[in-house]
């Protein structure tokens, strides 16, 4: 029997990302309310990371972490689209064209690095490990 390919492995091979919206039930306008984010993981996994980060003592520098700490039980987390990395970055830039819209601190799509990109740039080759 061959090796089973898991969904997260397929996502990495295809360079897929998710665009998501974290908001309160009364929010109806994703262009001006809540938080828009992108992730190379699933939205559920990324939200778990946001929750963990919201419990850190230095969380005050990110608005979304303060919001999660305050409204965690009331928040709705929607996946807007599963798409290519490039499209996700483009869409986030359209939904958050400037800083401080909704709960976002920064403008969307601006110098975005998805987690898989960060991991790839920090991998060490065997040659560099031997130096």
mmCIF file of N, CA and C in Angstrom:
data_model
loop_
_atom_site.group_PDB
_atom_site.id
_atom_site.type_symbol
_atom_site.label_atom_id
_atom_site.label_comp_id
_atom_site.label_asym_id
_atom_site.label_seq_id
_atom_site.Cartn_x
_atom_site.Cartn_y
_atom_site.Cartn_z
ATOM 1 N N UNK A 1 0.839 -1.183 0.000
ATOM 2 C CA UNK A 1 0.000 0.000 0.000
ATOM 3 C C UNK A 1 0.881 1.242 0.000
ATOM 4 N N UNK A 2 0.558 2.216 -0.836
ATOM 5 C CA UNK A 2 1.346 3.438 -0.986
ATOM 6 C C UNK A 2 1.142 4.403 0.156
ATOM 7 N N UNK A 3 1.988 5.395 0.171
ATOM 8 C CA UNK A 3 1.917 6.440 1.189
ATOM 9 C C UNK A 3 0.677 7.303 0.968
ATOM 10 N N UNK A 4 -0.023 7.614 2.049
ATOM 11 C CA UNK A 4 -1.225 8.433 1.983
ATOM 12 C C UNK A 4 -0.828 9.910 2.002
ATOM 13 N N UNK A 5 -1.357 10.676 1.059
ATOM 14 C CA UNK A 5 -1.113 12.113 1.029
ATOM 15 C C UNK A 5 -2.216 12.800 1.819
ATOM 16 N N UNK A 6 -1.828 13.567 2.808
ATOM 17 C CA UNK A 6 -2.779 14.254 3.674
ATOM 18 C C UNK A 6 -3.182 15.602 3.056
ATOM 19 N N UNK A 7 -4.372 16.119 3.429
ATOM 20 C CA UNK A 7 -4.835 17.393 2.852
ATOM 21 C C UNK A 7 -3.849 18.543 3.006
ATOM 22 N N UNK A 8 -3.188 18.658 4.177
ATOM 23 C CA UNK A 8 -2.244 19.766 4.362
ATOM 24 C C UNK A 8 -1.032 19.622 3.449
ATOM 25 N N UNK A 9 -0.670 18.376 3.093
ATOM 26 C CA UNK A 9 0.441 18.162 2.168
ATOM 27 C C UNK A 9 0.048 18.588 0.756
ATOM 28 N N UNK A 10 -1.187 18.319 0.386
ATOM 29 C CA UNK A 10 -1.695 18.729 -0.926
ATOM 30 C C UNK A 10 -1.707 20.247 -1.019
ATOM 31 N N UNK A 11 -2.147 20.910 0.052
ATOM 32 C CA UNK A 11 -2.182 22.385 0.086
ATOM 33 C C UNK A 11 -0.797 22.956 -0.187
ATOM 34 N N UNK A 12 0.224 22.368 0.472
ATOM 35 C CA UNK A 12 1.597 22.853 0.281
ATOM 36 C C UNK A 12 2.066 22.632 -1.149
ATOM 37 N N UNK A 13 1.774 21.461 -1.700
ATOM 38 C CA UNK A 13 2.216 21.153 -3.061
ATOM 39 C C UNK A 13 1.584 22.105 -4.076
ATOM 40 N N UNK A 14 0.346 22.505 -3.831
ATOM 41 C CA UNK A 14 -0.368 23.381 -4.759
ATOM 42 C C UNK A 14 -0.212 24.864 -4.425
ATOM 43 N N UNK A 15 0.507 25.178 -3.353
ATOM 44 C CA UNK A 15 0.664 26.558 -2.897
ATOM 45 C C UNK A 15 -0.693 27.232 -2.698
ATOM 46 N N UNK A 16 -1.571 26.557 -1.967
ATOM 47 C CA UNK A 16 -2.892 27.120 -1.687
ATOM 48 C C UNK A 16 -2.868 27.926 -0.396
ATOM 49 N N UNK A 17 -3.715 28.918 -0.351
ATOM 50 C CA UNK A 17 -3.866 29.758 0.833
ATOM 51 C C UNK A 17 -5.357 29.960 1.089
ATOM 52 N N UNK A 18 -5.676 30.447 2.273
ATOM 53 C CA UNK A 18 -7.058 30.793 2.612
ATOM 54 C C UNK A 18 -7.111 32.256 3.027
ATOM 55 N N UNK A 19 -8.168 32.916 2.606
ATOM 56 C CA UNK A 19 -8.463 34.275 3.058
ATOM 57 C C UNK A 19 -9.625 34.128 4.039
ATOM 58 N N UNK A 20 -9.499 34.729 5.211
ATOM 59 C CA UNK A 20 -10.535 34.566 6.236
ATOM 60 C C UNK A 20 -10.923 35.908 6.845
ATOM 61 N N UNK A 21 -12.112 35.893 7.474
ATOM 62 C CA UNK A 21 -12.671 37.089 8.106
ATOM 63 C C UNK A 21 -13.092 36.733 9.523
ATOM 64 N N UNK A 22 -12.516 37.400 10.514
ATOM 65 C CA UNK A 22 -12.904 37.243 11.912
ATOM 66 C C UNK A 22 -13.753 38.464 12.264
ATOM 67 N N UNK A 23 -14.948 38.215 12.799
ATOM 68 C CA UNK A 23 -15.853 39.341 13.062
ATOM 69 C C UNK A 23 -16.878 38.994 14.129
ATOM 70 N N UNK A 24 -17.576 40.003 14.579
ATOM 71 C CA UNK A 24 -18.678 39.830 15.527
ATOM 72 C C UNK A 24 -19.965 39.547 14.747
ATOM 73 N N UNK A 25 -20.953 38.941 15.380
ATOM 74 C CA UNK A 25 -22.211 38.622 14.683
ATOM 75 C C UNK A 25 -22.890 39.841 14.060
ATOM 76 N N UNK A 26 -22.750 40.999 14.685
ATOM 77 C CA UNK A 26 -23.413 42.208 14.155
ATOM 78 C C UNK A 26 -22.672 42.834 12.976
ATOM 79 N N UNK A 27 -21.466 42.369 12.699
ATOM 80 C CA UNK A 27 -20.711 42.894 11.552
ATOM 81 C C UNK A 27 -21.281 42.349 10.244
ATOM 82 N N UNK A 28 -21.498 43.252 9.302
ATOM 83 C CA UNK A 28 -22.043 42.866 8.001
ATOM 84 C C UNK A 28 -21.180 43.309 6.828
ATOM 85 N N UNK A 29 -20.194 44.164 7.098
ATOM 86 C CA UNK A 29 -19.376 44.722 6.024
ATOM 87 C C UNK A 29 -17.913 44.311 6.188
ATOM 88 N N UNK A 30 -17.482 43.336 5.414
ATOM 89 C CA UNK A 30 -16.099 42.874 5.549
ATOM 90 C C UNK A 30 -15.080 43.905 5.067
ATOM 91 N N UNK A 31 -15.545 44.924 4.340
ATOM 92 C CA UNK A 31 -14.634 45.968 3.865
ATOM 93 C C UNK A 31 -14.218 46.943 4.961
ATOM 94 N N UNK A 32 -14.997 47.002 6.040
ATOM 95 C CA UNK A 32 -14.672 47.979 7.083
ATOM 96 C C UNK A 32 -14.729 47.420 8.505
ATOM 97 N N UNK A 33 -15.177 46.184 8.669
ATOM 98 C CA UNK A 33 -15.356 45.636 10.015
ATOM 99 C C UNK A 33 -14.581 44.324 10.172
ATOM 100 N N UNK A 34 -14.186 44.043 11.407
ATOM 101 C CA UNK A 34 -13.521 42.783 11.696
ATOM 102 C C UNK A 34 -12.090 42.743 11.203
ATOM 103 N N UNK A 35 -11.598 41.526 11.056
ATOM 104 C CA UNK A 35 -10.203 41.297 10.687
ATOM 105 C C UNK A 35 -10.141 40.402 9.458
ATOM 106 N N UNK A 36 -9.381 40.810 8.463
ATOM 107 C CA UNK A 36 -9.146 40.005 7.267
ATOM 108 C C UNK A 36 -7.719 39.477 7.341
ATOM 109 N N UNK A 37 -7.563 38.188 7.110
ATOM 110 C CA UNK A 37 -6.230 37.600 7.140
ATOM 111 C C UNK A 37 -6.074 36.555 6.057
ATOM 112 N N UNK A 38 -4.825 36.161 5.828
ATOM 113 C CA UNK A 38 -4.541 35.064 4.904
ATOM 114 C C UNK A 38 -3.611 34.081 5.598
ATOM 115 N N UNK A 39 -3.703 32.834 5.201
ATOM 116 C CA UNK A 39 -2.864 31.804 5.798
ATOM 117 C C UNK A 39 -2.578 30.700 4.802
ATOM 118 N N UNK A 40 -1.415 30.066 4.954
ATOM 119 C CA UNK A 40 -1.098 28.894 4.155
ATOM 120 C C UNK A 40 -1.577 27.632 4.871
ATOM 121 N N UNK A 41 -2.022 27.774 6.092
ATOM 122 C CA UNK A 41 -2.641 26.681 6.850
ATOM 123 C C UNK A 41 -4.141 26.740 6.588
ATOM 124 N N UNK A 42 -4.933 26.032 7.389
ATOM 125 C CA UNK A 42 -6.380 26.206 7.292
ATOM 126 C C UNK A 42 -6.769 27.391 8.172
ATOM 127 N N UNK A 43 -7.928 27.953 7.912
ATOM 128 C CA UNK A 43 -8.421 29.059 8.729
ATOM 129 C C UNK A 43 -8.525 28.627 10.187
ATOM 130 N N UNK A 44 -9.003 27.416 10.414
ATOM 131 C CA UNK A 44 -9.152 26.897 11.774
ATOM 132 C C UNK A 44 -7.797 26.851 12.491
ATOM 133 N N UNK A 45 -6.773 26.363 11.805
ATOM 134 C CA UNK A 45 -5.439 26.305 12.403
ATOM 135 C C UNK A 45 -4.910 27.712 12.694
ATOM 136 N N UNK A 46 -5.117 28.629 11.761
ATOM 137 C CA UNK A 46 -4.621 29.999 11.960
ATOM 138 C C UNK A 46 -5.341 30.679 13.108
ATOM 139 N N UNK A 47 -6.647 30.438 13.219
ATOM 140 C CA UNK A 47 -7.401 31.039 14.318
ATOM 141 C C UNK A 47 -6.897 30.510 15.656
ATOM 142 N N UNK A 48 -6.590 29.215 15.724
ATOM 143 C CA UNK A 48 -6.015 28.653 16.953
ATOM 144 C C UNK A 48 -4.710 29.379 17.317
ATOM 145 N N UNK A 49 -3.913 29.697 16.298
ATOM 146 C CA UNK A 49 -2.667 30.446 16.540
ATOM 147 C C UNK A 49 -2.963 31.848 17.065
ATOM 148 N N UNK A 50 -3.982 32.498 16.484
ATOM 149 C CA UNK A 50 -4.373 33.826 16.972
ATOM 150 C C UNK A 50 -4.789 33.746 18.445
ATOM 151 N N UNK A 51 -5.544 32.723 18.815
ATOM 152 C CA UNK A 51 -5.980 32.564 20.205
ATOM 153 C C UNK A 51 -4.768 32.414 21.116
ATOM 154 N N UNK A 52 -3.849 31.551 20.711
ATOM 155 C CA UNK A 52 -2.632 31.340 21.505
ATOM 156 C C UNK A 52 -1.851 32.645 21.646
ATOM 157 N N UNK A 53 -1.714 33.378 20.546
ATOM 158 C CA UNK A 53 -0.994 34.655 20.576
ATOM 159 C C UNK A 53 -1.717 35.685 21.443
ATOM 160 N N UNK A 54 -3.049 35.606 21.491
ATOM 161 C CA UNK A 54 -3.815 36.589 22.276
ATOM 162 C C UNK A 54 -3.603 36.407 23.779
ATOM 163 N N UNK A 55 -3.076 35.263 24.174
ATOM 164 C CA UNK A 55 -2.832 34.990 25.598
ATOM 165 C C UNK A 55 -1.440 35.426 26.043
ATOM 166 N N UNK A 56 -0.618 35.827 25.091
ATOM 167 C CA UNK A 56 0.736 36.261 25.424
ATOM 168 C C UNK A 56 0.717 37.640 26.090
ATOM 169 N N UNK A 57 1.684 37.885 26.934
ATOM 170 C CA UNK A 57 1.753 39.171 27.648
ATOM 171 C C UNK A 57 2.037 40.341 26.716
ATOM 172 N N UNK A 58 2.752 40.096 25.617
ATOM 173 C CA UNK A 58 3.101 41.188 24.702
ATOM 174 C C UNK A 58 2.067 41.368 23.587
ATOM 175 N N UNK A 59 0.876 40.845 23.770
ATOM 176 C CA UNK A 59 -0.155 40.867 22.732
ATOM 177 C C UNK A 59 -0.685 42.261 22.426
ATOM 178 N N UNK A 60 -0.478 43.198 23.261
ATOM 179 C CA UNK A 60 -1.086 44.514 23.114
ATOM 180 C C UNK A 60 -0.703 45.238 21.828
ATOM 181 N N UNK A 61 0.359 44.815 21.152
ATOM 182 C CA UNK A 61 0.734 45.526 19.938
ATOM 183 C C UNK A 61 -0.112 45.131 18.730
ATOM 184 N N UNK A 62 -0.890 44.069 18.827
ATOM 185 C CA UNK A 62 -1.762 43.658 17.729
ATOM 186 C C UNK A 62 -3.222 43.743 18.149
ATOM 187 N N UNK A 63 -3.992 44.522 17.430
ATOM 188 C CA UNK A 63 -5.396 44.743 17.774
ATOM 189 C C UNK A 63 -6.195 43.445 17.789
ATOM 190 N N UNK A 64 -5.943 42.565 16.810
ATOM 191 C CA UNK A 64 -6.732 41.328 16.731
ATOM 192 C C UNK A 64 -6.564 40.486 17.990
ATOM 193 N N UNK A 65 -5.402 40.504 18.596
ATOM 194 C CA UNK A 65 -5.195 39.705 19.799
ATOM 195 C C UNK A 65 -5.957 40.277 20.987
ATOM 196 N N UNK A 66 -6.021 41.591 21.070
ATOM 197 C CA UNK A 66 -6.829 42.213 22.120
ATOM 198 C C UNK A 66 -8.312 41.910 21.921
ATOM 199 N N UNK A 67 -8.743 41.945 20.662
ATOM 200 C CA UNK A 67 -10.153 41.644 20.340
ATOM 201 C C UNK A 67 -10.486 40.207 20.724
ATOM 202 N N UNK A 68 -9.615 39.275 20.379
ATOM 203 C CA UNK A 68 -9.858 37.866 20.705
ATOM 204 C C UNK A 68 -9.910 37.670 22.214
ATOM 205 N N UNK A 69 -9.004 38.321 22.929
ATOM 206 C CA UNK A 69 -9.006 38.207 24.392
ATOM 207 C C UNK A 69 -10.326 38.704 24.979
ATOM 208 N N UNK A 70 -10.903 39.731 24.366
ATOM 209 C CA UNK A 70 -12.131 40.330 24.893
ATOM 210 C C UNK A 70 -13.405 39.619 24.421
ATOM 211 N N UNK A 71 -13.454 39.234 23.139
ATOM 212 C CA UNK A 71 -14.706 38.731 22.544
ATOM 213 C C UNK A 71 -14.651 37.269 22.088
ATOM 214 N N UNK A 72 -13.661 36.520 22.514
ATOM 215 C CA UNK A 72 -13.405 35.174 21.978
ATOM 216 C C UNK A 72 -14.666 34.320 21.792
ATOM 217 N N UNK A 73 -15.543 34.319 22.764
ATOM 218 C CA UNK A 73 -16.730 33.459 22.693
ATOM 219 C C UNK A 73 -17.791 33.962 21.724
ATOM 220 N N UNK A 74 -17.691 35.214 21.288
ATOM 221 C CA UNK A 74 -18.691 35.793 20.390
ATOM 222 C C UNK A 74 -18.239 35.867 18.933
ATOM 223 N N UNK A 75 -16.974 35.640 18.678
ATOM 224 C CA UNK A 75 -16.440 35.849 17.336
ATOM 225 C C UNK A 75 -16.868 34.763 16.348
ATOM 226 N N UNK A 76 -17.017 35.192 15.112
ATOM 227 C CA UNK A 76 -17.309 34.287 13.990
ATOM 228 C C UNK A 76 -16.080 34.283 13.094
ATOM 229 N N UNK A 77 -15.673 33.109 12.659
ATOM 230 C CA UNK A 77 -14.507 32.985 11.787
ATOM 231 C C UNK A 77 -14.979 32.337 10.486
ATOM 232 N N UNK A 78 -14.939 33.106 9.405
ATOM 233 C CA UNK A 78 -15.387 32.625 8.092
ATOM 234 C C UNK A 78 -14.208 32.488 7.141
ATOM 235 N N UNK A 79 -14.169 31.369 6.431
ATOM 236 C CA UNK A 79 -13.227 31.238 5.318
ATOM 237 C C UNK A 79 -13.898 31.861 4.109
ATOM 238 N N UNK A 80 -13.275 32.876 3.531
ATOM 239 C CA UNK A 80 -13.855 33.562 2.377
ATOM 240 C C UNK A 80 -13.538 32.836 1.079
ATOM 241 N N UNK A 81 -12.286 32.353 0.947
ATOM 242 C CA UNK A 81 -11.892 31.684 -0.290
ATOM 243 C C UNK A 81 -10.637 30.847 -0.041
ATOM 244 N N UNK A 82 -10.547 29.725 -0.734
ATOM 245 C CA UNK A 82 -9.332 28.917 -0.793
ATOM 246 C C UNK A 82 -8.811 29.098 -2.207
ATOM 247 N N UNK A 83 -7.570 29.561 -2.321
ATOM 248 C CA UNK A 83 -7.078 29.982 -3.638
ATOM 249 C C UNK A 83 -5.554 29.930 -3.686
ATOM 250 N N UNK A 84 -4.998 30.404 -4.768
ATOM 251 C CA UNK A 84 -3.534 30.484 -4.887
ATOM 252 C C UNK A 84 -3.005 31.550 -3.924
ATOM 253 N N UNK A 85 -1.726 31.416 -3.572
ATOM 254 C CA UNK A 85 -1.089 32.413 -2.708
ATOM 255 C C UNK A 85 -1.210 33.812 -3.302
ATOM 256 N N UNK A 86 -0.915 33.919 -4.584
ATOM 257 C CA UNK A 86 -0.933 35.235 -5.243
ATOM 258 C C UNK A 86 -2.316 35.874 -5.184
ATOM 259 N N UNK A 87 -3.357 35.079 -5.422
ATOM 260 C CA UNK A 87 -4.711 35.621 -5.380
ATOM 261 C C UNK A 87 -5.072 36.027 -3.951
ATOM 262 N N UNK A 88 -4.664 35.228 -2.965
ATOM 263 C CA UNK A 88 -4.956 35.551 -1.563
ATOM 264 C C UNK A 88 -4.317 36.885 -1.172
ATOM 265 N N UNK A 89 -3.081 37.077 -1.570
ATOM 266 C CA UNK A 89 -2.383 38.335 -1.265
ATOM 267 C C UNK A 89 -3.072 39.507 -1.968
ATOM 268 N N UNK A 90 -3.451 39.300 -3.213
ATOM 269 C CA UNK A 90 -4.143 40.344 -3.979
ATOM 270 C C UNK A 90 -5.482 40.696 -3.325
ATOM 271 N N UNK A 91 -6.248 39.675 -2.926
ATOM 272 C CA UNK A 91 -7.561 39.908 -2.325
ATOM 273 C C UNK A 91 -7.435 40.622 -0.983
ATOM 274 N N UNK A 92 -6.468 40.203 -0.171
ATOM 275 C CA UNK A 92 -6.283 40.876 1.112
ATOM 276 C C UNK A 92 -5.937 42.353 0.898
ATOM 277 N N UNK A 93 -5.145 42.618 -0.131
ATOM 278 C CA UNK A 93 -4.800 44.011 -0.447
ATOM 279 C C UNK A 93 -6.036 44.808 -0.856
ATOM 280 N N UNK A 94 -6.963 44.179 -1.584
ATOM 281 C CA UNK A 94 -8.204 44.863 -1.989
ATOM 282 C C UNK A 94 -9.137 45.088 -0.798
ATOM 283 N N UNK A 95 -9.192 44.120 0.124
ATOM 284 C CA UNK A 95 -10.091 44.221 1.276
ATOM 285 C C UNK A 95 -9.524 45.129 2.382
ATOM 286 N N UNK A 96 -8.208 45.258 2.435
ATOM 287 C CA UNK A 96 -7.544 46.113 3.429
ATOM 288 C C UNK A 96 -6.476 46.953 2.729
ATOM 289 N N UNK A 97 -6.905 47.938 1.918
ATOM 290 C CA UNK A 97 -5.951 48.723 1.134
ATOM 291 C C UNK A 97 -5.086 49.687 1.951
ATOM 292 N N UNK A 98 -5.465 49.952 3.177
ATOM 293 C CA UNK A 98 -4.668 50.846 4.009
ATOM 294 C C UNK A 98 -4.673 50.347 5.459
ATOM 295 N N UNK A 99 -3.744 50.833 6.276
ATOM 296 C CA UNK A 99 -3.674 50.389 7.671
ATOM 297 C C UNK A 99 -4.907 50.795 8.472
ATOM 298 N N UNK A 100 -5.130 50.052 9.549
ATOM 299 C CA UNK A 100 -6.152 50.356 10.558
ATOM 300 C C UNK A 100 -7.579 50.363 10.003
ATOM 301 N N UNK A 101 -7.869 49.419 9.150
ATOM 302 C CA UNK A 101 -9.254 49.201 8.722
ATOM 303 C C UNK A 101 -9.769 48.033 9.554
ATOM 304 N N UNK A 102 -10.939 48.211 10.148
ATOM 305 C CA UNK A 102 -11.453 47.172 11.028
ATOM 306 C C UNK A 102 -10.455 46.914 12.139
ATOM 307 N N UNK A 103 -10.166 45.633 12.399
ATOM 308 C CA UNK A 103 -9.206 45.274 13.444
ATOM 309 C C UNK A 103 -7.809 45.030 12.888
ATOM 310 N N UNK A 104 -7.634 45.211 11.595
ATOM 311 C CA UNK A 104 -6.302 45.033 11.009
ATOM 312 C C UNK A 104 -5.414 46.211 11.387
ATOM 313 N N UNK A 105 -4.169 45.924 11.676
ATOM 314 C CA UNK A 105 -3.186 46.956 12.003
ATOM 315 C C UNK A 105 -2.507 47.464 10.742
ATOM 316 N N UNK A 106 -2.153 46.532 9.860
ATOM 317 C CA UNK A 106 -1.414 46.881 8.643
ATOM 318 C C UNK A 106 -2.308 46.764 7.413
ATOM 319 N N UNK A 107 -1.863 47.385 6.344
ATOM 320 C CA UNK A 107 -2.550 47.229 5.056
ATOM 321 C C UNK A 107 -2.364 45.790 4.574
ATOM 322 N N UNK A 108 -3.333 45.271 3.887
ATOM 323 C CA UNK A 108 -3.262 43.906 3.385
ATOM 324 C C UNK A 108 -2.354 43.764 2.184
ATOM 325 N N UNK A 109 -1.769 42.577 2.050
ATOM 326 C CA UNK A 109 -0.938 42.278 0.899
ATOM 327 C C UNK A 109 0.413 42.952 0.908
ATOM 328 N N UNK A 110 0.688 43.737 1.922
ATOM 329 C CA UNK A 110 1.914 44.514 1.980
ATOM 330 C C UNK A 110 3.029 43.688 2.622
ATOM 331 N N UNK A 111 3.997 43.260 1.811
ATOM 332 C CA UNK A 111 5.133 42.464 2.295
ATOM 333 C C UNK A 111 4.672 41.215 3.023
ATOM 334 N N UNK A 112 3.640 40.566 2.522
ATOM 335 C CA UNK A 112 3.100 39.362 3.142
ATOM 336 C C UNK A 112 4.050 38.199 2.907
ATOM 337 N N UNK A 113 4.310 37.466 3.966
ATOM 338 C CA UNK A 113 5.042 36.204 3.844
ATOM 339 C C UNK A 113 4.160 35.150 4.485
ATOM 340 N N UNK A 114 3.817 34.159 3.698
ATOM 341 C CA UNK A 114 3.041 33.062 4.244
ATOM 342 C C UNK A 114 3.987 32.135 5.000
ATOM 343 N N UNK A 115 3.458 31.384 5.940
ATOM 344 C CA UNK A 115 4.261 30.537 6.798
ATOM 345 C C UNK A 115 5.176 29.617 5.992
ATOM 346 N N UNK A 116 4.689 29.045 4.913
ATOM 347 C CA UNK A 116 5.532 28.117 4.145
ATOM 348 C C UNK A 116 6.716 28.860 3.536
ATOM 349 N N UNK A 117 6.545 30.134 3.170
ATOM 350 C CA UNK A 117 7.643 30.924 2.612
ATOM 351 C C UNK A 117 8.703 31.197 3.671
ATOM 352 N N UNK A 118 8.264 31.474 4.880
ATOM 353 C CA UNK A 118 9.199 31.737 5.971
ATOM 354 C C UNK A 118 10.005 30.482 6.269
ATOM 355 N N UNK A 119 9.330 29.327 6.325
ATOM 356 C CA UNK A 119 10.032 28.066 6.588
ATOM 357 C C UNK A 119 11.042 27.772 5.501
ATOM 358 N N UNK A 120 10.688 28.020 4.242
ATOM 359 C CA UNK A 120 11.603 27.733 3.142
ATOM 360 C C UNK A 120 12.837 28.622 3.192
ATOM 361 N N UNK A 121 12.706 29.854 3.641
ATOM 362 C CA UNK A 121 13.866 30.747 3.677
ATOM 363 C C UNK A 121 14.747 30.480 4.890
ATOM 364 N N UNK A 122 14.255 29.730 5.868
ATOM 365 C CA UNK A 122 15.062 29.435 7.044
ATOM 366 C C UNK A 122 15.627 28.029 7.031
ATOM 367 N N UNK A 123 15.325 27.223 6.010
ATOM 368 C CA UNK A 123 15.892 25.880 5.903
ATOM 369 C C UNK A 123 17.383 25.996 5.633
ATOM 370 N N UNK A 124 18.132 25.126 6.271
ATOM 371 C CA UNK A 124 19.567 25.102 6.054
ATOM 372 C C UNK A 124 19.925 23.932 5.145
ATOM 373 N N UNK A 125 20.765 24.192 4.205
ATOM 374 C CA UNK A 125 21.239 23.121 3.350
ATOM 375 C C UNK A 125 22.287 22.334 4.116
ATOM 376 N N UNK A 126 22.536 21.118 3.704
ATOM 377 C CA UNK A 126 23.569 20.306 4.345
ATOM 378 C C UNK A 126 24.916 21.018 4.283
ATOM 379 N N UNK A 127 25.173 21.701 3.169
ATOM 380 C CA UNK A 127 26.432 22.413 3.002
ATOM 381 C C UNK A 127 26.585 23.539 4.030
ATOM 382 N N UNK A 128 25.509 24.310 4.257
ATOM 383 C CA UNK A 128 25.604 25.414 5.205
ATOM 384 C C UNK A 128 25.691 24.924 6.645
ATOM 385 N N UNK A 129 25.106 23.750 6.921
ATOM 386 C CA UNK A 129 25.191 23.185 8.283
ATOM 387 C C UNK A 129 26.615 22.763 8.613
ATOM 388 N N UNK A 130 27.381 22.340 7.582
ATOM 389 C CA UNK A 130 28.740 21.869 7.802
ATOM 390 C C UNK A 130 29.724 23.019 7.993
ATOM 391 N N UNK A 131 29.344 24.220 7.605
ATOM 392 C CA UNK A 131 30.263 25.377 7.722
ATOM 393 C C UNK A 131 30.410 25.858 9.138
#
